[in-house]
Amino acid sequence: MQKQLAKMKQSLFDQGYLDEQFIQLEDLQDDANPNFVEEVVTLYYRDSVRLVQNIEQALEKNPLDFSKLEGYMHQFKGSSSSFGAKKVKTECTQFREYCRAGNAEGCKRTFQELKKEYATLKKKLEVYFQLARQAGPVEKACRPK
Amino acid sequence: MMDLCGFSSPRSDCFPAGLRVLVVDDDPTWLKILEKMLKKCNYEVTTCNLARDALDLLRERKDRFDIVISDVNMPDMDGFKLLEQVGLEMDLPVIMMSVDGETRRVMKGVQHGACDYLLKPIRMKELRNIWQHVLRKRIHEVRDIEVEEIYTMRNVTEQQSDDGYLFSGDLITGKKRKDTTANKNDDSSSSKKSRVVWTVDLHQKFVKAVNQIGLDKVGPKKVLDLMGVTWLTRENVASHLQKYRLYLSRLQTENELKATLGGIKSSNIYSEDHSSVNVCLQNPLSQNSVTMQQKIVINESSKNLNQKDNSKICEENMNGIISGPMSKTKKALLGDVNDPMKSNTSRLSFGHSLPKIEVQSWQEEKSHFQAEKPRVASIEPSYGNTKSPGIERVTKVESTAALFSVQPQFIYRHAFENNLFGGVAGPSYRLWEDELNCFSSQGVSNPPYADYGCYGSQELIADVPYHSLNFDSEYTSDSLEYPVIDQGLFIA
């Protein structure tokens, strides 16, 4: 099972869903917080719901308030970077670029992409964590290549 | 751990373990992660997700924390502002964090006194080293006191000094003083007692004493004696005097800048993008927020300001940092700033803004500051200023802040300015006071507070002692200057 877990993690990294920060968090896991990463990710998804809603509402306005959107995205990016959500982060950066360029279409399009990545990652991590719980304590030395 | 410059408090045995850290971040995910990381470093962690709460915590027990780490983007208060307040009021090292690593942002952090600026995602190894900032700050404090003493000695030499103690004591300079201060540091955390909170009142007394003695003749002991504050020590005064001098010299530089500068339009100065500009947004969410700091664009390229209407330029910070090499640019900028201010005066019509502007113009003209009682209303920095872009310029929050409660700070600045420029000494301070009185009578209201958003306003009114924080910006810069300057962080 550990092997399966390791493989899954490797694939998440290879596909660019996660980055080094994820490992940093795993390194923090200990007896006191054996499921630390899962807790963090859960917290993230719960807390970011509000943010996603805010952005959606803001995207419906006309004209768009780019500076506000940029602000939201800044927060989003910050949060996403906390556990290494690589693809989500990339979309955030792209979104901000569009904001700065004042490109409404670009923003809206990017946001759709972002939501997709956001949701995909969530599902994948849910599977991952479930597997992790079943596999028991994971060796920390398990770093993806 | 080996001897850390005389730190011998119980905690110092295992220093940096047990370092008391206050983490402030509105993002719960990061807060959780940072807490865990810091705990792994064996630090004692307290978390906070609101800037206001953080300040409350810090004030509640001044010596409860060793260092503060805060995110730049906070909903209730601009992280930079918090940074200044903490530095000023509590004189603690503050580390800023952000996912944004743009140079100008980082520069802003440094200018506001951050001893470090970390980029998210933050790694463990970065957190492991934060204790260096605590140590460094303490060492600098000792040094500041010593420098001040030397300064004093020079002043005292010429005169008949009944400060026999001061004189002879200081003559033995290095050694003796070092011993004293080293001993003081032995108390390590309890040496916080030397970490005085310079409230408005206290600072006022200080300035009064300084003026009475005359800046050229002033010395810690004399000031202390004049002030008549029994619990204050000579070291406290020496350290404060040191900062005051720096503040004054900074003012001088600014004024020189003003003189040279000439055409920068106020509306142009607010460029957040401008790395040279220190734009201080009091409340990031509020377009109008004005920081208490007076901001003057200080850097070379200050041309493209044009930022959000409400950005304020944080001159304070700039001043501190730029004092040396950048003074030229600053000058240029300053010159410009002053003009608009004057013209703004007439423009300002909102109750609260008006006073400010006037303050500012006088700032240039008078050095009287003798800070009045915090007249919050009158000084509110352009909170409300959204209305007029031009006002932004006026956002010399600093001055406002000064009036606000910040007075001491303000006093510093203006009084000094005048001193430097017009050679006006004590009397000028009084003028300021008169001016202030005028303002007061204008019956400024308190609406700004609302805009202020950050705790500052409300508290300023209610809690006078903390007003000193406002001027803190100035002060903060001062106190935080040390680390910056020492580290040679003159970012040109």
mmCIF file with all atom_site columns, N, CA and C in Angstrom, chain B residues 64-97:
data_model
loop_
_atom_site.group_PDB
_atom_site.id
_atom_site.type_symbol
_atom_site.label_atom_id
_atom_site.label_alt_id
_atom_site.label_comp_id
_atom_site.label_asym_id
_atom_site.label_entity_id
_atom_site.label_seq_id
_atom_site.pdbx_PDB_ins_code
_atom_site.Cartn_x
_atom_site.Cartn_y
_atom_site.Cartn_z
_atom_site.occupancy
_atom_site.B_iso_or_equiv
_atom_site.pdbx_formal_charge
_atom_site.auth_seq_id
_atom_site.auth_comp_id
_atom_site.auth_asym_id
_atom_site.auth_atom_id
_atom_site.pdbx_PDB_model_num
ATOM 1   N N  . ARG B 1 64 ? 5.795  40.274 25.892 1.00 0.00 ? 64 ARG B N  1
ATOM 2   C CA . ARG B 1 64 ? 5.341  38.903 25.765 1.00 0.00 ? 64 ARG B CA 1
ATOM 3   C C  . ARG B 1 64 ? 5.881  38.203 24.520 1.00 0.00 ? 64 ARG B C  1
ATOM 4   N N  . PHE B 1 65 ? 6.333  39.026 23.579 1.00 0.00 ? 65 PHE B N  1
ATOM 5   C CA . PHE B 1 65 ? 6.825  38.433 22.333 1.00 0.00 ? 65 PHE B CA 1
ATOM 6   C C  . PHE B 1 65 ? 8.210  38.953 21.972 1.00 0.00 ? 65 PHE B C  1
ATOM 7   N N  . ASP B 1 66 ? 8.895  38.148 21.220 1.00 0.00 ? 66 ASP B N  1
ATOM 8   C CA . ASP B 1 66 ? 10.231 38.540 20.788 1.00 0.00 ? 66 ASP B CA 1
ATOM 9   C C  . ASP B 1 66 ? 10.238 39.022 19.353 1.00 0.00 ? 66 ASP B C  1
ATOM 10  N N  . ILE B 1 67 ? 9.317  38.476 18.599 1.00 0.00 ? 67 ILE B N  1
ATOM 11  C CA . ILE B 1 67 ? 9.306  38.814 17.180 1.00 0.00 ? 67 ILE B CA 1
ATOM 12  C C  . ILE B 1 67 ? 7.919  38.605 16.583 1.00 0.00 ? 67 ILE B C  1
ATOM 13  N N  . VAL B 1 68 ? 7.626  39.382 15.574 1.00 0.00 ? 68 VAL B N  1
ATOM 14  C CA . VAL B 1 68 ? 6.328  39.292 14.920 1.00 0.00 ? 68 VAL B CA 1
ATOM 15  C C  . VAL B 1 68 ? 6.515  38.962 13.446 1.00 0.00 ? 68 VAL B C  1
ATOM 16  N N  . ILE B 1 69 ? 5.692  38.038 12.974 1.00 0.00 ? 69 ILE B N  1
ATOM 17  C CA . ILE B 1 69 ? 5.737  37.720 11.549 1.00 0.00 ? 69 ILE B CA 1
ATOM 18  C C  . ILE B 1 69 ? 4.343  38.004 11.009 1.00 0.00 ? 69 ILE B C  1
ATOM 19  N N  . SER B 1 70 ? 4.292  38.807 9.995  1.00 0.00 ? 70 SER B N  1
ATOM 20  C CA . SER B 1 70 ? 2.969  39.150 9.493  1.00 0.00 ? 70 SER B CA 1
ATOM 21  C C  . SER B 1 70 ? 2.888  39.156 7.982  1.00 0.00 ? 70 SER B C  1
ATOM 22  N N  . ASP B 1 71 ? 1.720  38.816 7.505  1.00 0.00 ? 71 ASP B N  1
ATOM 23  C CA . ASP B 1 71 ? 1.504  38.854 6.068  1.00 0.00 ? 71 ASP B CA 1
ATOM 24  C C  . ASP B 1 71 ? 1.260  40.310 5.678  1.00 0.00 ? 71 ASP B C  1
ATOM 25  N N  . VAL B 1 72 ? 1.605  40.608 4.475  1.00 0.00 ? 72 VAL B N  1
ATOM 26  C CA . VAL B 1 72 ? 1.445  41.977 4.010  1.00 0.00 ? 72 VAL B CA 1
ATOM 27  C C  . VAL B 1 72 ? -0.016 42.340 3.754  1.00 0.00 ? 72 VAL B C  1
ATOM 28  N N  . ASN B 1 73 ? -0.745 41.373 3.234  1.00 0.00 ? 73 ASN B N  1
ATOM 29  C CA . ASN B 1 73 ? -2.144 41.655 2.922  1.00 0.00 ? 73 ASN B CA 1
ATOM 30  C C  . ASN B 1 73 ? -3.096 41.181 3.988  1.00 0.00 ? 73 ASN B C  1
ATOM 31  N N  . MET B 1 74 ? -3.568 42.096 4.748  1.00 0.00 ? 74 MET B N  1
ATOM 32  C CA . MET B 1 74 ? -4.507 41.752 5.804  1.00 0.00 ? 74 MET B CA 1
ATOM 33  C C  . MET B 1 74 ? -5.793 42.515 5.537  1.00 0.00 ? 74 MET B C  1
ATOM 34  N N  . PRO B 1 75 ? -6.892 41.932 5.884  1.00 0.00 ? 75 PRO B N  1
ATOM 35  C CA . PRO B 1 75 ? -8.151 42.611 5.588  1.00 0.00 ? 75 PRO B CA 1
ATOM 36  C C  . PRO B 1 75 ? -8.434 43.840 6.444  1.00 0.00 ? 75 PRO B C  1
ATOM 37  N N  . ASP B 1 76 ? -8.046 43.810 7.696  1.00 0.00 ? 76 ASP B N  1
ATOM 38  C CA . ASP B 1 76 ? -8.411 44.940 8.544  1.00 0.00 ? 76 ASP B CA 1
ATOM 39  C C  . ASP B 1 76 ? -7.359 46.036 8.627  1.00 0.00 ? 76 ASP B C  1
ATOM 40  N N  . MET B 1 77 ? -6.202 45.725 8.187  1.00 0.00 ? 77 MET B N  1
ATOM 41  C CA . MET B 1 77 ? -5.170 46.759 8.245  1.00 0.00 ? 77 MET B CA 1
ATOM 42  C C  . MET B 1 77 ? -4.049 46.399 7.293  1.00 0.00 ? 77 MET B C  1
ATOM 43  N N  . ASP B 1 78 ? -3.515 47.376 6.696  1.00 0.00 ? 78 ASP B N  1
ATOM 44  C CA . ASP B 1 78 ? -2.403 47.144 5.798  1.00 0.00 ? 78 ASP B CA 1
ATOM 45  C C  . ASP B 1 78 ? -1.234 46.573 6.602  1.00 0.00 ? 78 ASP B C  1
ATOM 46  N N  . GLY B 1 79 ? -0.671 45.533 6.077  1.00 0.00 ? 79 GLY B N  1
ATOM 47  C CA . GLY B 1 79 ? 0.430  44.902 6.779  1.00 0.00 ? 79 GLY B CA 1
ATOM 48  C C  . GLY B 1 79 ? 1.583  45.851 7.043  1.00 0.00 ? 79 GLY B C  1
ATOM 49  N N  . PHE B 1 80 ? 1.805  46.763 6.154  1.00 0.00 ? 80 PHE B N  1
ATOM 50  C CA . PHE B 1 80 ? 2.900  47.705 6.327  1.00 0.00 ? 80 PHE B CA 1
ATOM 51  C C  . PHE B 1 80 ? 2.647  48.623 7.500  1.00 0.00 ? 80 PHE B C  1
ATOM 52  N N  . LYS B 1 81 ? 1.396  48.940 7.650  1.00 0.00 ? 81 LYS B N  1
ATOM 53  C CA . LYS B 1 81 ? 1.046  49.814 8.751  1.00 0.00 ? 81 LYS B CA 1
ATOM 54  C C  . LYS B 1 81 ? 1.246  49.092 10.069 1.00 0.00 ? 81 LYS B C  1
ATOM 55  N N  . LEU B 1 82 ? 0.824  47.864 10.069 1.00 0.00 ? 82 LEU B N  1
ATOM 56  C CA . LEU B 1 82 ? 0.998  47.077 11.283 1.00 0.00 ? 82 LEU B CA 1
ATOM 57  C C  . LEU B 1 82 ? 2.474  47.003 11.606 1.00 0.00 ? 82 LEU B C  1
ATOM 58  N N  . LEU B 1 83 ? 3.214  46.803 10.591 1.00 0.00 ? 83 LEU B N  1
ATOM 59  C CA . LEU B 1 83 ? 4.657  46.726 10.718 1.00 0.00 ? 83 LEU B CA 1
ATOM 60  C C  . LEU B 1 83 ? 5.221  47.958 11.406 1.00 0.00 ? 83 LEU B C  1
ATOM 61  N N  . GLU B 1 84 ? 4.782  49.065 10.949 1.00 0.00 ? 84 GLU B N  1
ATOM 62  C CA . GLU B 1 84 ? 5.272  50.295 11.548 1.00 0.00 ? 84 GLU B CA 1
ATOM 63  C C  . GLU B 1 84 ? 4.849  50.446 12.982 1.00 0.00 ? 84 GLU B C  1
ATOM 64  N N  . GLN B 1 85 ? 3.614  50.154 13.211 1.00 0.00 ? 85 GLN B N  1
ATOM 65  C CA . GLN B 1 85 ? 3.102  50.318 14.560 1.00 0.00 ? 85 GLN B CA 1
ATOM 66  C C  . GLN B 1 85 ? 3.863  49.450 15.531 1.00 0.00 ? 85 GLN B C  1
ATOM 67  N N  . VAL B 1 86 ? 4.064  48.250 15.118 1.00 0.00 ? 86 VAL B N  1
ATOM 68  C CA . VAL B 1 86 ? 4.764  47.348 16.016 1.00 0.00 ? 86 VAL B CA 1
ATOM 69  C C  . VAL B 1 86 ? 6.179  47.826 16.284 1.00 0.00 ? 86 VAL B C  1
ATOM 70  N N  . GLY B 1 87 ? 6.825  48.217 15.228 1.00 0.00 ? 87 GLY B N  1
ATOM 71  C CA . GLY B 1 87 ? 8.191  48.678 15.393 1.00 0.00 ? 87 GLY B CA 1
ATOM 72  C C  . GLY B 1 87 ? 8.240  49.891 16.291 1.00 0.00 ? 87 GLY B C  1
ATOM 73  N N  . LEU B 1 88 ? 7.312  50.743 16.079 1.00 0.00 ? 88 LEU B N  1
ATOM 74  C CA . LEU B 1 88 ? 7.311  51.987 16.811 1.00 0.00 ? 88 LEU B CA 1
ATOM 75  C C  . LEU B 1 88 ? 6.902  51.805 18.250 1.00 0.00 ? 88 LEU B C  1
ATOM 76  N N  . GLU B 1 89 ? 5.801  51.167 18.420 1.00 0.00 ? 89 GLU B N  1
ATOM 77  C CA . GLU B 1 89 ? 5.261  51.061 19.757 1.00 0.00 ? 89 GLU B CA 1
ATOM 78  C C  . GLU B 1 89 ? 5.996  50.042 20.598 1.00 0.00 ? 89 GLU B C  1
ATOM 79  N N  . MET B 1 90 ? 6.236  48.933 19.968 1.00 0.00 ? 90 MET B N  1
ATOM 80  C CA . MET B 1 90 ? 6.849  47.874 20.763 1.00 0.00 ? 90 MET B CA 1
ATOM 81  C C  . MET B 1 90 ? 8.314  47.673 20.463 1.00 0.00 ? 90 MET B C  1
ATOM 82  N N  . ASP B 1 91 ? 8.715  48.242 19.383 1.00 0.00 ? 91 ASP B N  1
ATOM 83  C CA . ASP B 1 91 ? 10.108 48.106 19.002 1.00 0.00 ? 91 ASP B CA 1
ATOM 84  C C  . ASP B 1 91 ? 10.530 46.644 18.881 1.00 0.00 ? 91 ASP B C  1
ATOM 85  N N  . LEU B 1 92 ? 9.693  45.881 18.291 1.00 0.00 ? 92 LEU B N  1
ATOM 86  C CA . LEU B 1 92 ? 10.028 44.472 18.075 1.00 0.00 ? 92 LEU B CA 1
ATOM 87  C C  . LEU B 1 92 ? 10.402 44.265 16.612 1.00 0.00 ? 92 LEU B C  1
ATOM 88  N N  . PRO B 1 93 ? 11.241 43.297 16.356 1.00 0.00 ? 93 PRO B N  1
ATOM 89  C CA . PRO B 1 93 ? 11.544 43.026 14.945 1.00 0.00 ? 93 PRO B CA 1
ATOM 90  C C  . PRO B 1 93 ? 10.316 42.430 14.273 1.00 0.00 ? 93 PRO B C  1
ATOM 91  N N  . VAL B 1 94 ? 10.076 42.856 13.058 1.00 0.00 ? 94 VAL B N  1
ATOM 92  C CA . VAL B 1 94 ? 8.917  42.351 12.328 1.00 0.00 ? 94 VAL B CA 1
ATOM 93  C C  . VAL B 1 94 ? 9.357  41.800 10.980 1.00 0.00 ? 94 VAL B C  1
ATOM 94  N N  . ILE B 1 95 ? 8.843  40.630 10.678 1.00 0.00 ? 95 ILE B N  1
ATOM 95  C CA . ILE B 1 95 ? 9.141  40.004 9.395  1.00 0.00 ? 95 ILE B CA 1
ATOM 96  C C  . ILE B 1 95 ? 7.874  40.034 8.564  1.00 0.00 ? 95 ILE B C  1
ATOM 97  N N  . MET B 1 96 ? 7.995  40.423 7.347  1.00 0.00 ? 96 MET B N  1
ATOM 98  C CA . MET B 1 96 ? 6.827  40.461 6.478  1.00 0.00 ? 96 MET B CA 1
ATOM 99  C C  . MET B 1 96 ? 6.803  39.223 5.592  1.00 0.00 ? 96 MET B C  1
ATOM 100 N N  . MET B 1 97 ? 5.609  38.842 5.191  1.00 0.00 ? 97 MET B N  1
ATOM 101 C CA . MET B 1 97 ? 5.471  37.692 4.296  1.00 0.00 ? 97 MET B CA 1
ATOM 102 C C  . MET B 1 97 ? 4.502  38.060 3.188  1.00 0.00 ? 97 MET B C  1
#
